[in-house]
Amino acid sequence: MSELPQGTLGYAIDDEHLDELAEGDDPIELMSHFADAVPSFNEQIKPDDIVKVVNQGSVGSCQGNALATVFQICYFLATGRFEVFSRAAGYYLAQRKDGIRGDRGSTLSGGRWVATEHGMCLDSDWEYVARYNPKEPPGIDYAYKLKVSRPFRDADELVAWIKLGLPVQTGVRWGREMNQERVTSASRSGGGHSTCLWCMDGADIYNINSWGKSWNGDGLQTWTKSALQQMIARGGTFIGYSPERFEYPKPEPITFEVE
């Protein structure tokens, strides 16, 4: 078992704006024209071959890390290309929306506002550093917006979303029960932490964490559906995102030189 890293949580679960999470989009009609982009994962190929596991260090930026991962997944599904999105923007802009000062984390509703209304940028525009530094670089064009999102209060609906190949951002209480390679039960208490769920491992769901590849072997876990339902019942927040109606700058065409 991996011990809980110190100072690396940061989901402000007690400051969550639950009244802002009432509406969302129906997943049934989503992803019809993105289906071919969803990878088939197995023992040799796992989600972190597409989305690299990173380490948030001692900054309580897990919400920003998870949101940047969601953007990378959706951009990959929409374009087949890879971009690294700004963990710093996902964290500090959400804090601004939340009205949270200091390195005390941020909420998923604040992150949802960044994703769907304010807009996101690339890591090259606002680079992540492993210390608390909310100063926003000048002149950023926040040109990326995920227009489709949905909060979940039911594990069956959440799993249906994942099976479509769509990512889900999580905000949960994290105690020792959560430090397993396969999570089967939810913590009743503990600090708040945000991660990203994406794709199935049999009947379980892969969880992409932000504590680096040295945690739990490769930075991935699997969560069971029963654990998800317990997390929901104990106040966890889950928001699914889709590349449907994704707003982003049109990528330059790929060209090949012919001799």
Short mmCIF file of C-alpha atoms in Angstrom, two decimals:
data_model
loop_
_atom_site.label_atom_id
_atom_site.label_comp_id
_atom_site.label_asym_id
_atom_site.label_seq_id
_atom_site.Cartn_x
_atom_site.Cartn_y
_atom_site.Cartn_z
CA MET A 1 0.00 0.00 0.00
CA SER A 2 1.20 3.51 -0.81
CA GLU A 3 1.03 6.03 2.00
CA LEU A 4 -0.95 9.22 1.46
CA PRO A 5 1.45 11.94 0.21
CA GLN A 6 1.55 14.89 2.56
CA GLY A 7 0.40 18.32 1.40
CA THR A 8 -0.76 17.09 -1.99
CA LEU A 9 -4.52 17.00 -1.64
CA GLY A 10 -6.34 20.23 -2.41
CA TYR A 11 -9.94 19.56 -3.46
CA ALA A 12 -11.91 22.09 -1.40
CA ILE A 13 -14.76 19.68 -0.72
CA ASP A 14 -16.27 21.78 2.07
CA ASP A 15 -16.38 24.87 -0.21
CA GLU A 16 -18.07 23.09 -3.13
CA HIS A 17 -20.87 25.08 -4.77
CA LEU A 18 -23.39 22.26 -5.03
CA ASP A 19 -26.13 24.64 -6.16
CA GLU A 20 -24.13 25.28 -9.33
CA LEU A 21 -23.98 21.59 -10.25
CA ALA A 22 -27.67 20.94 -10.89
CA GLU A 23 -27.71 20.89 -14.68
CA GLY A 24 -25.91 18.87 -17.30
CA ASP A 25 -26.11 17.10 -20.64
CA ASP A 26 -27.57 13.70 -21.47
CA PRO A 27 -24.79 11.28 -22.49
CA ILE A 28 -26.96 9.05 -24.66
CA GLU A 29 -26.48 11.02 -27.88
CA LEU A 30 -22.87 12.00 -27.23
CA MET A 31 -19.70 10.57 -28.76
CA SER A 32 -21.38 9.04 -31.82
CA HIS A 33 -18.80 10.57 -34.17
CA PHE A 34 -15.89 10.26 -31.71
CA ALA A 35 -16.30 6.50 -31.19
CA ASP A 36 -13.40 5.56 -33.47
CA ALA A 37 -11.06 7.76 -31.43
CA VAL A 38 -11.55 5.85 -28.18
CA PRO A 39 -8.53 3.56 -27.59
CA SER A 40 -8.92 -0.08 -26.58
CA PHE A 41 -6.93 -0.52 -23.40
CA ASN A 42 -5.50 -3.82 -22.18
CA GLU A 43 -2.63 -5.13 -20.07
CA GLN A 44 -0.08 -3.71 -22.52
CA ILE A 45 -1.75 -0.35 -23.25
CA LYS A 46 -3.23 1.73 -20.42
CA PRO A 47 -4.67 5.25 -20.19
CA ASP A 48 -1.36 6.77 -19.13
CA ASP A 49 0.07 5.83 -22.54
CA ILE A 50 -2.26 8.55 -23.87
CA VAL A 51 -2.35 10.86 -20.84
CA LYS A 52 0.93 10.94 -18.98
CA VAL A 53 0.77 10.76 -15.19
CA VAL A 54 2.32 13.87 -13.63
CA ASN A 55 3.11 14.91 -10.06
CA GLN A 56 1.53 18.00 -8.49
CA GLY A 57 4.30 18.15 -5.91
CA SER A 58 3.46 19.92 -2.65
CA VAL A 59 0.92 22.30 -4.26
CA GLY A 60 -2.76 21.64 -3.52
CA SER A 61 -3.59 21.84 -7.22
CA CYS A 62 -5.22 18.43 -7.76
CA GLN A 63 -8.39 19.99 -9.21
CA GLY A 64 -6.32 21.87 -11.81
CA ASN A 65 -4.33 18.73 -12.58
CA ALA A 66 -7.48 16.66 -13.09
CA LEU A 67 -9.13 19.35 -15.23
CA ALA A 68 -6.05 19.64 -17.46
CA THR A 69 -6.16 15.85 -17.89
CA VAL A 70 -9.83 16.07 -18.92
CA PHE A 71 -8.94 18.69 -21.53
CA GLN A 72 -6.10 16.57 -22.90
CA ILE A 73 -8.41 13.56 -23.26
CA CYS A 74 -11.16 15.55 -24.96
CA TYR A 75 -8.69 17.24 -27.31
CA PHE A 76 -7.26 13.85 -28.23
CA LEU A 77 -10.74 12.45 -28.89
CA ALA A 78 -11.69 15.46 -31.01
CA THR A 79 -8.50 15.81 -33.06
CA GLY A 80 -6.32 12.72 -32.57
CA ARG A 81 -3.59 15.09 -31.40
CA PHE A 82 -1.82 15.71 -28.11
CA GLU A 83 -1.64 19.00 -26.25
CA VAL A 84 -0.55 19.69 -22.68
CA PHE A 85 -3.05 21.95 -20.94
CA SER A 86 -2.29 24.34 -18.11
CA ARG A 87 -2.64 22.82 -14.66
CA ALA A 88 -1.87 26.26 -13.23
CA ALA A 89 -4.77 27.89 -15.09
CA GLY A 90 -7.14 25.10 -14.06
CA TYR A 91 -6.20 25.64 -10.41
CA TYR A 92 -5.72 29.37 -9.97
CA LEU A 93 -8.60 30.51 -12.17
CA ALA A 94 -10.94 28.15 -10.28
CA GLN A 95 -9.66 29.59 -7.00
CA ARG A 96 -10.50 33.05 -8.29
CA LYS A 97 -14.04 31.94 -9.08
CA ASP A 98 -14.34 30.17 -5.72
CA GLY A 99 -13.07 33.17 -3.75
CA ILE A 100 -10.43 30.96 -2.09
CA ARG A 101 -7.16 32.59 -1.01
CA GLY A 102 -3.95 30.72 -0.35
CA ASP A 103 -3.04 27.17 -1.25
CA ARG A 104 -6.25 25.60 0.07
CA GLY A 105 -7.37 23.91 -3.12
CA SER A 106 -10.31 24.70 -5.41
CA THR A 107 -13.71 23.23 -6.24
CA LEU A 108 -15.01 21.21 -9.19
CA SER A 109 -17.72 23.82 -9.76
CA GLY A 110 -14.98 26.45 -10.02
CA GLY A 111 -13.16 24.19 -12.46
CA ARG A 112 -16.36 23.69 -14.44
CA TRP A 113 -16.67 27.46 -14.78
CA VAL A 114 -13.11 27.59 -16.12
CA ALA A 115 -13.81 24.74 -18.57
CA THR A 116 -17.16 25.88 -19.94
CA GLU A 117 -17.34 29.66 -19.50
CA HIS A 118 -13.95 31.29 -18.93
CA GLY A 119 -11.84 29.01 -21.12
CA MET A 120 -8.58 27.11 -20.71
CA CYS A 121 -5.07 27.61 -22.11
CA LEU A 122 -2.04 25.45 -22.83
CA ASP A 123 0.79 24.77 -20.39
CA SER A 124 3.11 26.75 -22.67
CA ASP A 125 0.94 29.83 -21.97
CA TRP A 126 0.84 29.37 -18.18
CA GLU A 127 3.49 26.93 -17.02
CA TYR A 128 2.94 24.88 -13.88
CA VAL A 129 5.58 25.25 -11.16
CA ALA A 130 5.76 23.17 -7.98
CA ARG A 131 5.12 26.09 -5.64
CA TYR A 132 2.05 28.19 -4.98
CA ASN A 133 2.13 31.09 -7.45
CA PRO A 134 -1.29 32.41 -8.55
CA LYS A 135 0.14 35.29 -10.63
CA GLU A 136 -1.42 35.11 -14.09
CA PRO A 137 0.90 35.76 -17.06
CA PRO A 138 -0.25 38.65 -19.25
CA GLY A 139 -1.88 38.34 -22.65
CA ILE A 140 -3.23 34.78 -22.50
CA ASP A 141 -5.87 33.80 -25.05
CA TYR A 142 -8.11 31.29 -23.26
CA ALA A 143 -9.26 29.72 -26.52
CA TYR A 144 -10.30 26.23 -25.33
CA LYS A 145 -13.80 25.57 -23.94
CA LEU A 146 -15.57 22.30 -23.16
CA LYS A 147 -19.22 23.17 -23.70
CA VAL A 148 -20.72 19.80 -22.69
CA SER A 149 -20.55 18.65 -19.07
CA ARG A 150 -22.72 16.72 -16.66
CA PRO A 151 -22.64 16.17 -12.88
CA PHE A 152 -23.53 12.66 -11.67
CA ARG A 153 -25.46 11.46 -8.65
CA ASP A 154 -25.81 7.88 -9.85
CA ALA A 155 -23.02 5.33 -10.40
CA ASP A 156 -24.82 3.55 -13.25
CA GLU A 157 -25.09 6.78 -15.24
CA LEU A 158 -21.46 7.61 -14.48
CA VAL A 159 -20.29 4.20 -15.71
CA ALA A 160 -22.41 4.61 -18.87
CA TRP A 161 -20.60 7.90 -19.54
CA ILE A 162 -17.20 6.25 -19.06
CA LYS A 163 -18.18 3.40 -21.40
CA LEU A 164 -18.75 5.99 -24.14
CA GLY A 165 -15.05 6.82 -23.83
CA LEU A 166 -15.63 10.09 -21.98
CA PRO A 167 -13.65 11.37 -18.95
CA VAL A 168 -15.08 12.19 -15.52
CA GLN A 169 -13.46 14.55 -13.02
CA THR A 170 -13.80 13.46 -9.40
CA GLY A 171 -13.80 15.30 -6.07
CA VAL A 172 -13.85 12.96 -3.06
CA ARG A 173 -12.72 12.49 0.52
CA TRP A 174 -9.45 10.58 0.54
CA GLY A 175 -8.41 8.37 3.43
CA ARG A 176 -6.44 5.15 3.79
CA GLU A 177 -9.17 3.09 2.11
CA MET A 178 -8.32 4.96 -1.10
CA ASN A 179 -4.62 4.04 -1.12
CA GLN A 180 -5.15 0.69 -2.81
CA GLU A 181 -4.47 -0.33 -6.39
CA ARG A 182 -8.13 -1.38 -6.57
CA VAL A 183 -10.57 0.76 -4.58
CA THR A 184 -13.63 -1.15 -3.41
CA SER A 185 -14.93 1.14 -0.64
CA ALA A 186 -15.09 4.88 -0.04
CA SER A 187 -13.53 6.86 2.77
CA ARG A 188 -15.89 8.30 5.38
CA SER A 189 -13.44 11.06 6.25
CA GLY A 190 -10.21 12.55 5.02
CA GLY A 191 -8.85 15.40 2.95
CA GLY A 192 -10.39 16.30 -0.39
CA HIS A 193 -8.72 15.13 -3.58
CA SER A 194 -9.56 15.42 -7.29
CA THR A 195 -8.65 12.89 -10.00
CA CYS A 196 -9.79 11.86 -13.47
CA LEU A 197 -11.65 8.66 -14.37
CA TRP A 198 -11.26 7.40 -17.93
CA CYS A 199 -11.97 4.04 -19.59
CA MET A 200 -12.78 0.62 -18.19
CA ASP A 201 -10.61 -2.20 -16.87
CA GLY A 202 -13.14 -5.01 -17.12
CA ALA A 203 -15.97 -3.99 -14.80
CA ASP A 204 -13.81 -1.38 -13.02
CA ILE A 205 -12.79 2.14 -14.03
CA TYR A 206 -9.26 3.49 -14.39
CA ASN A 207 -8.40 6.41 -12.10
CA ILE A 208 -5.64 8.79 -13.25
CA ASN A 209 -4.03 10.40 -10.20
CA SER A 210 -1.63 13.36 -9.92
CA TRP A 211 0.95 11.99 -7.50
CA GLY A 212 3.37 10.71 -10.13
CA LYS A 213 4.18 7.25 -11.47
CA SER A 214 5.86 6.18 -8.24
CA TRP A 215 2.47 6.13 -6.49
CA ASN A 216 0.73 2.74 -6.67
CA GLY A 217 3.28 1.57 -9.21
CA ASP A 218 2.20 3.64 -12.20
CA GLY A 219 -0.08 6.38 -10.90
CA LEU A 220 -3.21 4.46 -11.92
CA GLN A 221 -5.85 2.75 -9.82
CA THR A 222 -9.11 1.07 -10.60
CA TRP A 223 -12.35 1.96 -8.82
CA THR A 224 -15.33 -0.37 -8.58
CA LYS A 225 -18.88 0.80 -9.28
CA SER A 226 -19.88 0.04 -5.68
CA ALA A 227 -17.07 2.29 -4.41
CA LEU A 228 -18.26 5.04 -6.75
CA GLN A 229 -21.79 4.82 -5.37
CA GLN A 230 -20.43 5.06 -1.81
CA MET A 231 -18.38 8.12 -2.78
CA ILE A 232 -21.47 9.76 -4.25
CA ALA A 233 -23.51 8.96 -1.14
CA ARG A 234 -20.78 10.46 1.07
CA GLY A 235 -20.73 13.80 -0.71
CA GLY A 236 -18.33 13.19 -3.57
CA THR A 237 -18.65 15.32 -6.69
CA PHE A 238 -18.36 13.86 -10.20
CA ILE A 239 -18.50 15.86 -13.44
CA GLY A 240 -18.33 14.26 -16.88
CA TYR A 241 -16.99 16.17 -19.90
CA SER A 242 -17.29 15.54 -23.64
CA PRO A 243 -15.54 16.84 -26.78
CA GLU A 244 -19.00 17.47 -28.23
CA ARG A 245 -19.14 21.19 -29.20
CA PHE A 246 -15.55 21.61 -27.97
CA GLU A 247 -14.26 25.08 -28.89
CA TYR A 248 -10.56 25.20 -29.78
CA PRO A 249 -8.25 26.83 -32.34
CA LYS A 250 -8.25 24.87 -35.57
CA PRO A 251 -5.00 22.85 -35.69
CA GLU A 252 -2.57 23.48 -38.50
CA PRO A 253 -2.88 20.79 -41.19
CA ILE A 254 -0.28 18.04 -41.10
CA THR A 255 1.81 18.18 -44.27
CA PHE A 256 4.42 15.85 -45.68
CA GLU A 257 7.31 16.81 -47.92
CA VAL A 258 7.52 14.82 -51.13
CA GLU A 259 10.97 14.40 -52.63
#
